[in-house]
Short mmCIF file of C-alpha atoms and ligand atoms in Angstrom, two decimals:
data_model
loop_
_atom_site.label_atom_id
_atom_site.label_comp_id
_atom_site.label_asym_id
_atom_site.label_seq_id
_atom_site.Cartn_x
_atom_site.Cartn_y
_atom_site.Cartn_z
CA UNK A 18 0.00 0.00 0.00
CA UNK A 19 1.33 3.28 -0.45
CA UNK A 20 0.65 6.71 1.83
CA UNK A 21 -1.72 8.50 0.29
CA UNK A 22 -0.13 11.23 2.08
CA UNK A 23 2.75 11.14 -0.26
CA UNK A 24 4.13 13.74 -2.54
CA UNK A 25 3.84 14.06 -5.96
CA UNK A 26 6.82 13.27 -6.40
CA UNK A 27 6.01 9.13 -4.66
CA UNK A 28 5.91 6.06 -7.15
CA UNK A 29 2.30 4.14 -6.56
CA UNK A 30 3.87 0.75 -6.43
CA UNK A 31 5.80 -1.25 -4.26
CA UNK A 32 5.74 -4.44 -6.41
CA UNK A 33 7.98 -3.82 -9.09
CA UNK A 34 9.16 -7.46 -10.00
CA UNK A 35 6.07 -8.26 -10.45
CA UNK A 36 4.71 -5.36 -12.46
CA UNK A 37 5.32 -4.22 -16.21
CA UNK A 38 7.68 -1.54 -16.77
CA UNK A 39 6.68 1.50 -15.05
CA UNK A 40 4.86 3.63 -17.46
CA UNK A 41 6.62 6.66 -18.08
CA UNK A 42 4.61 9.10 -15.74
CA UNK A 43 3.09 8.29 -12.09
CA UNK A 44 0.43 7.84 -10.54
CA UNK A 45 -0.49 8.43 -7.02
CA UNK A 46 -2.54 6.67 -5.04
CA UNK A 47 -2.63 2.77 -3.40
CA UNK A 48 -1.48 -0.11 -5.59
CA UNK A 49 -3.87 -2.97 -6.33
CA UNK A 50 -3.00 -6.19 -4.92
CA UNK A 51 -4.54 -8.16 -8.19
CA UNK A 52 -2.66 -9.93 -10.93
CA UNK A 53 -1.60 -7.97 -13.68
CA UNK A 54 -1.51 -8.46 -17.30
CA UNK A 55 -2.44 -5.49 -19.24
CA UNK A 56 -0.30 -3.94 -21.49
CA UNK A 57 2.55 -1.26 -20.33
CA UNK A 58 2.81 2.60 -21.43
CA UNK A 59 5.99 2.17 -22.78
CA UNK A 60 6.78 1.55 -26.33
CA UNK A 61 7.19 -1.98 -27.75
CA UNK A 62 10.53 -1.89 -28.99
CA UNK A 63 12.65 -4.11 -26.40
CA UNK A 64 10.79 -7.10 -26.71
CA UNK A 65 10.58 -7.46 -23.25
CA UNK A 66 7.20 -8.32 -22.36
CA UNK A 67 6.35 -10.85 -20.41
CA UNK A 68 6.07 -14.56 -21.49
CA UNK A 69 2.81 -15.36 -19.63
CA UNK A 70 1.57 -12.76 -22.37
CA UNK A 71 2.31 -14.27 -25.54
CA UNK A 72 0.03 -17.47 -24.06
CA UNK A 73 -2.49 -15.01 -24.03
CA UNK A 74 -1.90 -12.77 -27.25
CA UNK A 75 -1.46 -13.97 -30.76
CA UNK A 76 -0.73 -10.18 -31.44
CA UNK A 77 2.12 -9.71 -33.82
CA UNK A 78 5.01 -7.68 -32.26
CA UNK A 79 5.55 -4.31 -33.22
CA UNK A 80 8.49 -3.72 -35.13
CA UNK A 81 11.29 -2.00 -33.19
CA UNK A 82 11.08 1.87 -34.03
CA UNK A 83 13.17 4.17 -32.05
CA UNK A 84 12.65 7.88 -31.58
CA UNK A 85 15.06 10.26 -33.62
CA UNK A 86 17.59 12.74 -32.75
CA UNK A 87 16.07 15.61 -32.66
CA UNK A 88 12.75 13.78 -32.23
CA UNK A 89 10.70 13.46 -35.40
CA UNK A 90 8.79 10.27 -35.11
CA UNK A 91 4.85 10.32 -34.60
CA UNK A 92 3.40 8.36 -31.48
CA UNK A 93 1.56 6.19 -33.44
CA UNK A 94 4.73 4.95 -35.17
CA UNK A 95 6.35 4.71 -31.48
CA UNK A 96 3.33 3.06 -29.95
CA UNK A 97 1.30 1.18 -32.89
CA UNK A 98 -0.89 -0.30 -29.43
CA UNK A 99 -2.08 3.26 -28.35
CA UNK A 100 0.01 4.86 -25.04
CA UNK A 101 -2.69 4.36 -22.50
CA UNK A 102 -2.07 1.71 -20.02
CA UNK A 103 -5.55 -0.28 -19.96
CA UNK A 104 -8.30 1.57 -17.76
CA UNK A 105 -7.90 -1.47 -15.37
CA UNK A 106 -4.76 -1.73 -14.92
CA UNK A 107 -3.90 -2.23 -11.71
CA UNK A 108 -0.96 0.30 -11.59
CA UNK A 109 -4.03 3.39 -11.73
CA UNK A 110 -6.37 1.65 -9.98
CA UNK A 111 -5.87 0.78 -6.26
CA UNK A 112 -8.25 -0.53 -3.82
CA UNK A 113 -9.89 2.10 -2.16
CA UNK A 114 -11.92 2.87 1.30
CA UNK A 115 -13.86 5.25 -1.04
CA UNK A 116 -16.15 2.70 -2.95
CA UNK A 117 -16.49 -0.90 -3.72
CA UNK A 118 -14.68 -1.70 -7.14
CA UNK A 119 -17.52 -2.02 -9.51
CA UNK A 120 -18.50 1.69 -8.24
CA UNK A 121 -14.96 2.76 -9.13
CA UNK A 122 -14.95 1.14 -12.35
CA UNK A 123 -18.34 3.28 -13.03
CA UNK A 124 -16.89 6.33 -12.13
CA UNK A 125 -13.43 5.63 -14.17
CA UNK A 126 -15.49 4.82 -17.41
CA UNK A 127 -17.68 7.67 -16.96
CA UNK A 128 -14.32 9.95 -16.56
CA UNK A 129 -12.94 8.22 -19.49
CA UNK A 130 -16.67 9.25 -21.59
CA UNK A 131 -16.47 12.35 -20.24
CA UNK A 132 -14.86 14.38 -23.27
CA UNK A 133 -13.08 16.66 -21.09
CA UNK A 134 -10.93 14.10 -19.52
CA UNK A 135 -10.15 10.66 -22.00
CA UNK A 136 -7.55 9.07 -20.35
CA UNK A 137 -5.46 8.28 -23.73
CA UNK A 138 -5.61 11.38 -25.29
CA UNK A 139 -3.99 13.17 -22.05
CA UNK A 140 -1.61 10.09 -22.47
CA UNK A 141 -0.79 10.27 -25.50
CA UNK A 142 -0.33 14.12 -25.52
CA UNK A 143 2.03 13.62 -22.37
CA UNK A 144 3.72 11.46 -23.75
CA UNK A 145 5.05 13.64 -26.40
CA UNK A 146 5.71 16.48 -24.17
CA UNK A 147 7.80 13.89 -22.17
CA UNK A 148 9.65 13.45 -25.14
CA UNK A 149 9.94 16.48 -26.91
CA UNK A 150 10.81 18.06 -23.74
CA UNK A 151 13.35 15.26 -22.77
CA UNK A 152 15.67 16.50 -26.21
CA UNK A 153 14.99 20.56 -25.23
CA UNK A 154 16.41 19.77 -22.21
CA UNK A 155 19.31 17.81 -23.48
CA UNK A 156 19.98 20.89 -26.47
CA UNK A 157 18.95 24.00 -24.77
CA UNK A 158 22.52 26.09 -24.26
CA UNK A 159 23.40 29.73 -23.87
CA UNK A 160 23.92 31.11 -27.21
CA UNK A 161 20.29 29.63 -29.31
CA UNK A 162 17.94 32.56 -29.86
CA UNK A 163 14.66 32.68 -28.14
CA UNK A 164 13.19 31.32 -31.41
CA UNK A 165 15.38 28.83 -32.19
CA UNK A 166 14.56 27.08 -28.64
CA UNK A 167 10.57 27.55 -29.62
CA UNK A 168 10.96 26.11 -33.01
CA UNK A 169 12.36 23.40 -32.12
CA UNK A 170 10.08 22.28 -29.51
CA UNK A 171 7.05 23.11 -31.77
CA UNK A 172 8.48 21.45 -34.49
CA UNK A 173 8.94 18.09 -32.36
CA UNK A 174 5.27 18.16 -30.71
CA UNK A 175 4.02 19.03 -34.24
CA UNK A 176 5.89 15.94 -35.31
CA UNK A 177 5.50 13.39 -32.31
CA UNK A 178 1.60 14.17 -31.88
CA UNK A 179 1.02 14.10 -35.74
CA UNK A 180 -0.48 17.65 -35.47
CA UNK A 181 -4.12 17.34 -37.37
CA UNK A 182 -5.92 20.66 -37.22
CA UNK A 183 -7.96 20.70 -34.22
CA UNK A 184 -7.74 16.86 -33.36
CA UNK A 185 -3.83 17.30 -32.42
CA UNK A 186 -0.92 19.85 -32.20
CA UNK A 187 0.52 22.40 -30.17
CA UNK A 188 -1.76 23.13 -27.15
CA UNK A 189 -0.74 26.78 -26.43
CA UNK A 190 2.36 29.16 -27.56
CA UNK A 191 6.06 28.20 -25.64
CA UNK A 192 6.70 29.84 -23.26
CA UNK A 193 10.79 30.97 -23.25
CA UNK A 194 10.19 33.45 -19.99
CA UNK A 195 13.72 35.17 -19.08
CA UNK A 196 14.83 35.98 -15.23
CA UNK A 197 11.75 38.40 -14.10
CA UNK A 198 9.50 37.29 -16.72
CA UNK A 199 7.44 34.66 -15.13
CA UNK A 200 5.08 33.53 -17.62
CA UNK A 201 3.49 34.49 -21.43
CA UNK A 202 6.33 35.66 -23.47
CA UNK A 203 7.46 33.96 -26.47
CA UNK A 204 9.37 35.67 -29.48
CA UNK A 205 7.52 37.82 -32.10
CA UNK A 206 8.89 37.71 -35.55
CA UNK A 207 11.18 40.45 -35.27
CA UNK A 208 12.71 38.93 -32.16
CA UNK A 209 16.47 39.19 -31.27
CA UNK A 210 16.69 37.68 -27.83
CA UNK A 211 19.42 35.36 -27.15
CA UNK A 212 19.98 32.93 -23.96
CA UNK A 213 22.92 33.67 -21.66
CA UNK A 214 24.87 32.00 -19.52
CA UNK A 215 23.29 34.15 -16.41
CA UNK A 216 20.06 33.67 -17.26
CA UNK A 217 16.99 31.61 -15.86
CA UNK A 218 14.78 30.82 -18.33
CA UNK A 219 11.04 29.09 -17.87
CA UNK A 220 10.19 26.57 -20.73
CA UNK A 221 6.23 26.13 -20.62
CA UNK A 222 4.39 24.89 -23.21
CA UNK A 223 1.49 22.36 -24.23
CA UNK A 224 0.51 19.50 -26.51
CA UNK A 225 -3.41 18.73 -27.10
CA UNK A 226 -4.99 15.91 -28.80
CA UNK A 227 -8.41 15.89 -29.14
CA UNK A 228 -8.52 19.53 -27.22
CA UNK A 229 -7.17 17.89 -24.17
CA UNK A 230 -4.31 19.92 -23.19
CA UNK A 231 -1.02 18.62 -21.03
CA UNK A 232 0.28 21.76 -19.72
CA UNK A 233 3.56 21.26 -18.39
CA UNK A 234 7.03 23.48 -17.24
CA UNK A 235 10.14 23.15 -16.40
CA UNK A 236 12.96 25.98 -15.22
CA UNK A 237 17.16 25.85 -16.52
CA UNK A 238 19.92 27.63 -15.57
CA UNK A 239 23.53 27.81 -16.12
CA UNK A 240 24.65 29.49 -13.15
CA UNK A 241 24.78 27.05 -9.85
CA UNK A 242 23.49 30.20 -7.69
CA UNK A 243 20.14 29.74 -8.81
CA UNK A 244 19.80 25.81 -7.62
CA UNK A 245 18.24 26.77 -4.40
CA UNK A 246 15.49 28.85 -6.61
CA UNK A 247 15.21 25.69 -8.86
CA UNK A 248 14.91 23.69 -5.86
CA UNK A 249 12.20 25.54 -3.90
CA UNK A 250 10.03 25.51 -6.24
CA UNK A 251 10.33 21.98 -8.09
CA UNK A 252 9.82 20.74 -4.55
CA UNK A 253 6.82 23.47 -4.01
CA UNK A 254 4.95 22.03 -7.14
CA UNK A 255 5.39 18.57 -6.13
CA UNK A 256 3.66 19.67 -2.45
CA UNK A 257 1.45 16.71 -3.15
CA UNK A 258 -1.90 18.19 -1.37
CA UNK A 259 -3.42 18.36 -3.94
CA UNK A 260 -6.70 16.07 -3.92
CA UNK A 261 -10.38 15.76 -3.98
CA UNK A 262 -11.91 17.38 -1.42
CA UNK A 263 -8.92 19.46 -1.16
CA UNK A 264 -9.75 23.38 -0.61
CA UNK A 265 -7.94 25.52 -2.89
CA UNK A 266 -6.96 27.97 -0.07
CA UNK A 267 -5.37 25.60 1.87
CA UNK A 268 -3.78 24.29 -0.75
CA UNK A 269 -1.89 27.54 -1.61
CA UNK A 270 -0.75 27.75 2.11
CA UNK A 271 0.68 24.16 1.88
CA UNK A 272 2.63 25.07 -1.11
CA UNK A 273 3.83 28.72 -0.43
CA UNK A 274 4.97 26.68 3.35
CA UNK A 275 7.39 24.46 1.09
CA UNK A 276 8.46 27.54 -1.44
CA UNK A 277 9.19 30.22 1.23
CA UNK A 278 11.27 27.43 3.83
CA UNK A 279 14.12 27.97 0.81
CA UNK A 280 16.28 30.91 0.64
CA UNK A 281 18.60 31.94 -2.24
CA UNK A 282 22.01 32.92 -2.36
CA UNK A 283 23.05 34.94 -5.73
CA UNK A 284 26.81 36.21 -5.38
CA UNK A 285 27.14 37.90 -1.96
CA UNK A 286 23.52 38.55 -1.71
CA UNK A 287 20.83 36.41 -0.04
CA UNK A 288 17.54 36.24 -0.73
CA UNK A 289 14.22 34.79 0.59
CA UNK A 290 12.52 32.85 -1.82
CA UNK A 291 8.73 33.84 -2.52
CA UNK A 292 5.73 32.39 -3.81
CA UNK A 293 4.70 34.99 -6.77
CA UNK A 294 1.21 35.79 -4.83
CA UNK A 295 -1.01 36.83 -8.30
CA UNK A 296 0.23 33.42 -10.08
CA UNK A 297 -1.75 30.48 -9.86
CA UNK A 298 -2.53 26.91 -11.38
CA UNK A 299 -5.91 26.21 -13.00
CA UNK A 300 -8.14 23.73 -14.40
CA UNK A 301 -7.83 23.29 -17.69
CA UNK A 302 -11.06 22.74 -20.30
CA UNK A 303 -11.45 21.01 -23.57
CA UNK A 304 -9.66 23.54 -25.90
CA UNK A 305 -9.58 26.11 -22.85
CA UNK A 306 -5.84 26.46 -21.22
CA UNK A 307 -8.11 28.42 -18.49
CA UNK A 308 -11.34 27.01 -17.22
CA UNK A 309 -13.27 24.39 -18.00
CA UNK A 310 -16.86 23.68 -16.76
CA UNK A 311 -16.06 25.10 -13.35
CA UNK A 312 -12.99 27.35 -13.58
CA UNK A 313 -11.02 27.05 -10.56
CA UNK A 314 -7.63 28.90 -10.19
CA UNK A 315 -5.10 27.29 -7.63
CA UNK A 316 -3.37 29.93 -5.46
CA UNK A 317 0.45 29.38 -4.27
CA UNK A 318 -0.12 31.44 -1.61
CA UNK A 319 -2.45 30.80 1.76
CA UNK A 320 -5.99 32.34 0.39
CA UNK A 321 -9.65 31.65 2.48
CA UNK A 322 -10.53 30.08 -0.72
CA UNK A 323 -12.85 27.90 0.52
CA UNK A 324 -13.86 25.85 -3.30
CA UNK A 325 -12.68 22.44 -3.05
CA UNK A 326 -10.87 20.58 -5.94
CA UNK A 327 -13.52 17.69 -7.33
CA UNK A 328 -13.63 14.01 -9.02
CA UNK A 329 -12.67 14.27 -12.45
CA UNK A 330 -11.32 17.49 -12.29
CA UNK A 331 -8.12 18.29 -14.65
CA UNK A 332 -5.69 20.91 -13.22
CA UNK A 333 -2.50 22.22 -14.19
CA UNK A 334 -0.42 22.69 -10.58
CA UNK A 335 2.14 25.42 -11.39
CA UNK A 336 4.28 26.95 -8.89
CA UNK A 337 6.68 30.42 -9.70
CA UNK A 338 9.63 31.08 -7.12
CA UNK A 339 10.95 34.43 -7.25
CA UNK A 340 13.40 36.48 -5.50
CA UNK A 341 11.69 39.84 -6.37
CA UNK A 342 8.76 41.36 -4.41
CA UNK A 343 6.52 38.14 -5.40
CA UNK A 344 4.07 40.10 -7.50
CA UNK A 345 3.95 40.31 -11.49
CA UNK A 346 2.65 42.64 -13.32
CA UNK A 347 2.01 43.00 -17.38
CA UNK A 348 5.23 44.68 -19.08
CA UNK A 349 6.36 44.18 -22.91
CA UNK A 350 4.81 43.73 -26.35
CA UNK A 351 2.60 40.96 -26.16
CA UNK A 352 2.87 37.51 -28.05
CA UNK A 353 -0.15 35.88 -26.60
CA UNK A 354 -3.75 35.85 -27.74
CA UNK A 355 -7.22 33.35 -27.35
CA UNK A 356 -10.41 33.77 -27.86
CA UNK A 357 -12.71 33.98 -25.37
CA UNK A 358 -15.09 30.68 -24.92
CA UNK A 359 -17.94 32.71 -24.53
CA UNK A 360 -16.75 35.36 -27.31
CA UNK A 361 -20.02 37.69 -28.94
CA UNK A 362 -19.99 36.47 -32.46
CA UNK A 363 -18.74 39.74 -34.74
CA UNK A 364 -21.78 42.15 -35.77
CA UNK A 365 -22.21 43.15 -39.23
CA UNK A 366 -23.04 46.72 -38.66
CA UNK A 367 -21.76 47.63 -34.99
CA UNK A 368 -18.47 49.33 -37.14
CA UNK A 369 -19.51 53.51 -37.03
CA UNK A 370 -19.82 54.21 -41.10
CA UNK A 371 -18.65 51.04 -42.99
CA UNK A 372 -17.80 52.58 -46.13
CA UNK A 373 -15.27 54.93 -44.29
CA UNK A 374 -14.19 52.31 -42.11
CA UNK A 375 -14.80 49.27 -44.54
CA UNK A 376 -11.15 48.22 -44.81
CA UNK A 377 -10.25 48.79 -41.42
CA UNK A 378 -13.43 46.35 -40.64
CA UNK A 379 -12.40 43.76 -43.34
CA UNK A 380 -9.27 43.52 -41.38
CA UNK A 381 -11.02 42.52 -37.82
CA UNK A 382 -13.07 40.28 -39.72
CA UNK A 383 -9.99 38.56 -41.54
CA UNK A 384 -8.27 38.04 -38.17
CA UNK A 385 -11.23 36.48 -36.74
CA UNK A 386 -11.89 34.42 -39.30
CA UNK A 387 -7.67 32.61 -39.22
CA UNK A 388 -8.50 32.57 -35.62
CA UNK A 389 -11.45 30.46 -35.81
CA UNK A 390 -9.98 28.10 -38.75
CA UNK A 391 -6.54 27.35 -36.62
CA UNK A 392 -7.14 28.12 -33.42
CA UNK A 393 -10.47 28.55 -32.44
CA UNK A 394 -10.38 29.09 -28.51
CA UNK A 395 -6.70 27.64 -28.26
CA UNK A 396 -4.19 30.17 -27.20
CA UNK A 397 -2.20 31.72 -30.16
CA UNK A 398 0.95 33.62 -30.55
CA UNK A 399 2.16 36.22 -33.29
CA UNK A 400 4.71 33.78 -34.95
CA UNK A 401 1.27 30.92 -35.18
CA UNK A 402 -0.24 33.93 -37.51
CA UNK A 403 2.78 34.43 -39.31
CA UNK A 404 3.03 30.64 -40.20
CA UNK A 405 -0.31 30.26 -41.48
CA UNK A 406 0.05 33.10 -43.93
CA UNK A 407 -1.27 35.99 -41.98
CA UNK A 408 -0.29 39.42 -42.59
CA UNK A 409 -0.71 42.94 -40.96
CA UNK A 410 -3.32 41.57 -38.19
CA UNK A 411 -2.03 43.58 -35.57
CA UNK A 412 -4.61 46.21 -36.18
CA UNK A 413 -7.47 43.89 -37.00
CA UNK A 414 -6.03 41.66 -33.58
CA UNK A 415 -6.50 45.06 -31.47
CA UNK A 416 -9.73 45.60 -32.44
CA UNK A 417 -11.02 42.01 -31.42
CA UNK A 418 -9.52 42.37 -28.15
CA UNK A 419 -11.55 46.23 -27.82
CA UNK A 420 -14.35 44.15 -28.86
CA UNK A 421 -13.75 41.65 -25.98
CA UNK A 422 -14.18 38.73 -28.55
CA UNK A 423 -10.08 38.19 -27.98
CA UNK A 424 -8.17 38.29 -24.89
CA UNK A 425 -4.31 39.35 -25.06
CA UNK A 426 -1.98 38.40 -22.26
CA UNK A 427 1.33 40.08 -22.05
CA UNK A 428 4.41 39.17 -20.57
CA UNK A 429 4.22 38.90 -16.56
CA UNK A 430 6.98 39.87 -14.74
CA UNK A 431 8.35 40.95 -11.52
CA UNK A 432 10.73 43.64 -10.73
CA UNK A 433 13.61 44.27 -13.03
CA UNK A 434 16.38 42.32 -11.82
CA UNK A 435 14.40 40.01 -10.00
CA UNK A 436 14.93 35.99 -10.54
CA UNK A 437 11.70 33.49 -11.11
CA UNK A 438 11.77 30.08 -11.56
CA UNK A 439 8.73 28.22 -12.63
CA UNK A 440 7.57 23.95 -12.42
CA UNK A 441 4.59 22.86 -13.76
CA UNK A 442 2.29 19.29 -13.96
CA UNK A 443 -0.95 18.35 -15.16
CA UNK A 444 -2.74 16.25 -13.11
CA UNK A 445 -6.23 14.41 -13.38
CA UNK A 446 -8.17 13.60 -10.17
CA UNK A 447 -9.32 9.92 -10.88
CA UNK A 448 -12.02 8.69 -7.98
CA UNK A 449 -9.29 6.75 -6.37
CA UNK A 450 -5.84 8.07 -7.57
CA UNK A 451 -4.25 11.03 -8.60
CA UNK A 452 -2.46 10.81 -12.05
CA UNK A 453 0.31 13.44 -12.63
CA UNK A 454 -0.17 12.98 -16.38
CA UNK A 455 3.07 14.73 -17.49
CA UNK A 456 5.27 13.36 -15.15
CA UNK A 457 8.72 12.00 -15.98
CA UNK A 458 12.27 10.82 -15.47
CA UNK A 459 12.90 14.26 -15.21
CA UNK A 460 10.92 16.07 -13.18
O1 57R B 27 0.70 29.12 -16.99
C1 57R B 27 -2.85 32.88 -24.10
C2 57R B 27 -1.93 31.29 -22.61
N1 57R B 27 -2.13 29.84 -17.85
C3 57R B 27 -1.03 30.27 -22.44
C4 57R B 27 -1.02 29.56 -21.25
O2 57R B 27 -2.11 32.33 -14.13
C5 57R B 27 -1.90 29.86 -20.24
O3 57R B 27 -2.14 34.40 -14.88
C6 57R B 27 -2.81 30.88 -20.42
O4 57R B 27 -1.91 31.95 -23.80
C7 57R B 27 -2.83 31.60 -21.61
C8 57R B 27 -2.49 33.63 -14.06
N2 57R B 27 -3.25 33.96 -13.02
C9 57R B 27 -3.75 35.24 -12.76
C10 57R B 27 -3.08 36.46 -13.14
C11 57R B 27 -5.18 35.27 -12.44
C12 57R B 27 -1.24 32.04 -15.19
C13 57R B 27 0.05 31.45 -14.80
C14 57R B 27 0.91 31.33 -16.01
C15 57R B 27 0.28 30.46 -17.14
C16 57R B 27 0.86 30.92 -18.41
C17 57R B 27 -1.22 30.47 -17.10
C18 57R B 27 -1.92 31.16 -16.19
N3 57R B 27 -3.19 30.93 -16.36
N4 57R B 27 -3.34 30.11 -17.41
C19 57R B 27 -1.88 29.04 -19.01
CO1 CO B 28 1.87 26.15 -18.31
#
């Protein structure tokens, strides 16, 4: 049995000789104590299964297909049996004082029906962030440009989730956010921003498939000064409180506890580290970075938020560290742009005299209409419009946003000067065990 107690960061299982390989990301919760022999999350290409299997299977084995360097190969080439691990296999379900088994079972299925949660197409979009993360990580260095570090992280999701339109592709602009810059900048076209040794930079970004969205961060550095930062708030997003019943207030207090028991030493100066107070995580919708049915925001600071996390809910637990006043605020030409789920639909005649202002209309109407063909309410960038063809938008981009039919969110950052660091998972609240969807070797 494991402590439900645990951290994030806890495997589920204490039986690993007699499990199949550990799937790639964890699960939290108690194992099950039955016999397993469902198929494993991780791709077919050791030939390692177990023999008991092929008894059972007359299944021809995959062929062995390896990932490429940089990573270029779609899932489905990687994993011809689909990523999932079975719904009952035993390593996500556990036996549980909540409900008897068939109950569970009931509520797992009706999760997996429920469009805003199917379990393998979070997998599956995990599993390329896992691996398209994996090389960034390996090939990020002082010296790339700001674009060259999205590009090729867009390029590999595009690749590895076999990006479709709307049924799979990038789930929301990367996020390259420098030192004070916390969160929603990525390069324009114009761009000339390149990484330095000295910096800390935030990598966020998302893969979707079917408009479920894996929303997932991570924080590098090249200067060993900023490992406490790093450290404070890696172990601040893998608090592990998170939970059904769970009340988001508390919740923040439990994490900022963890975040602000660190302090940071940069040169001769020594900092406490801080929670950034107007950050927080959030549930994420189908094709909504930000909301969902009920749109709950997770503070990382103590709040009297009394709403409680539910069954089935999808969240993305972020945590930002910062050695600044702990506050961001908007600063900087903006990159990022969605539509609003609940947009007004654009009026004919609400533009003053269309024949003066006829072009200037055409425009907002042009924008709107490559918004709703690529994006629809997925989150957007300047260099997305660029790449499908777009030109001069800006103007008919501002008046959308007048219009409240788009939202723009600038870069947030604290003080100049300031350092931020930044972890991120996406979890899913399953009746009986938490599954931190994007988790890997890494972090
Ligand atoms: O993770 C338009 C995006 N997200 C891309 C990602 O919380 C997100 O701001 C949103 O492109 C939009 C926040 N809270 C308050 C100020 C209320 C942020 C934290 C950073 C970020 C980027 C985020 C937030 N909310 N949704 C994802
Ligand atoms: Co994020």
């Amino acid at each position: 049995m494991i402590d439900k107690t645990a951290g994030i960061t806890e495997q589920t299982t204490t039986k690993d000789e007699e499990m199949p390989p550990a799937p790639p990301h964890a699960v939290e919760g108690e194992a099950d104590d039955d016999d397993d022999d469902d198929d494993v999350a991780a791709p077919d290409i050791g030939g390692e299964k177990k023999k008991k299997k092929k008894k059972k299977s007359k299944k021809k084995k995959a062929a062995a297909v390896v990932q490429s360097d940089p990573p270029r190969v779609g899932l489905s080439k990687l994993f011809p049996n689909g990523v999932s691990p079975p719904l009952m296999s035993p390593l996500l379900f556990s036996n549980s004082f909540r409900t008897t088994s068939e109950e569970k079972r009931y509520i797992e299925r009706e999760i997996e029906n429920n469009p805003e949660t199917t379990y393998s197409s979070i997998r599956r979009a995990a599993e390329v962030h896992r691996q398209v993360r994996a090389h960034a990580r390996r090939t990020i260095r002082p010296g790339m440009s700001m674009t060259e570090i999205c590009e090729n992280i867009e390029n590999g999701t595009r690749a590895l989730v076999e990006e479709d339109g709307f049924e799979a592709g990038i789930g929301f602009p990367t996020g390259v956010n420098l030192n004070e810059c916390a969160a929603h900048f990525s390069p324009n076209a114009n761009d000339k921003t390149y990484l330095k040794e000295g910096d800390i930079m935030k990598v966020d970004f998302g893969v979707q498939v079917k408009g479920r969205i894996v929303d997932s961060a991570f924080t590098l550095s090249w200067n060993p000064d900023y490992e406490n930062l790093i450290t404070a708030v890696q172990e601040a997003t893998n608090t592990g409180e998170a939970g059904i019943d769970v009340r988001l207030g508390e919740l923040g207090g439990k994490i900022q506890e963890v975040m602000e028991s660190y302090e940071v030493t940069i040169g001769t100066k020594t900092y406490p580290v801080k929670s950034i107070e107007n950050l927080t995580g959030h549930t994420i919708g189908l094709y909504q970075i930000h909301g969902g049915k009920a749109g709950k925001s997770v503070p990382i600071v103590k709040t009297n938020d009394q709403t409680k996390m539910e069954e089935g809910e999808y969240f993305a637990i972020e945590t930002f560290g910062s050695t600044g006043r702990g506050r961001v605020a908007e600063s900087g030409e903006c990159s990022h742009y969605a539509k609003l789920p609940d947009a007004p639909r654009l009026r004919k005649d609400d533009s003053l005299i269309k024949h003066v202002l006829g072009t200037l209309h055409n425009r907002r109407a042009r924008s709107l209409n490559t918004i709703n063909k690529h994006f629809g309410t997925l989150p957007f960038c300047r260099r997305y419009l660029d790449r499908v063809g777009e030109t001069s938008y800006l103007y008919g981009l501002q008046r959308l946003i007048k219009d409240g039919i788009v939202h723009d969110y600038p870069p947030l950052k604290d003080q100049p000067g300031s350092m931020t660091a930044q972890f991120e998972h996406t979890i899913l609240l399953r009746p009986t065990v938490k599954e931190v969807v994007s988790r890997g070797e890494d972090y």
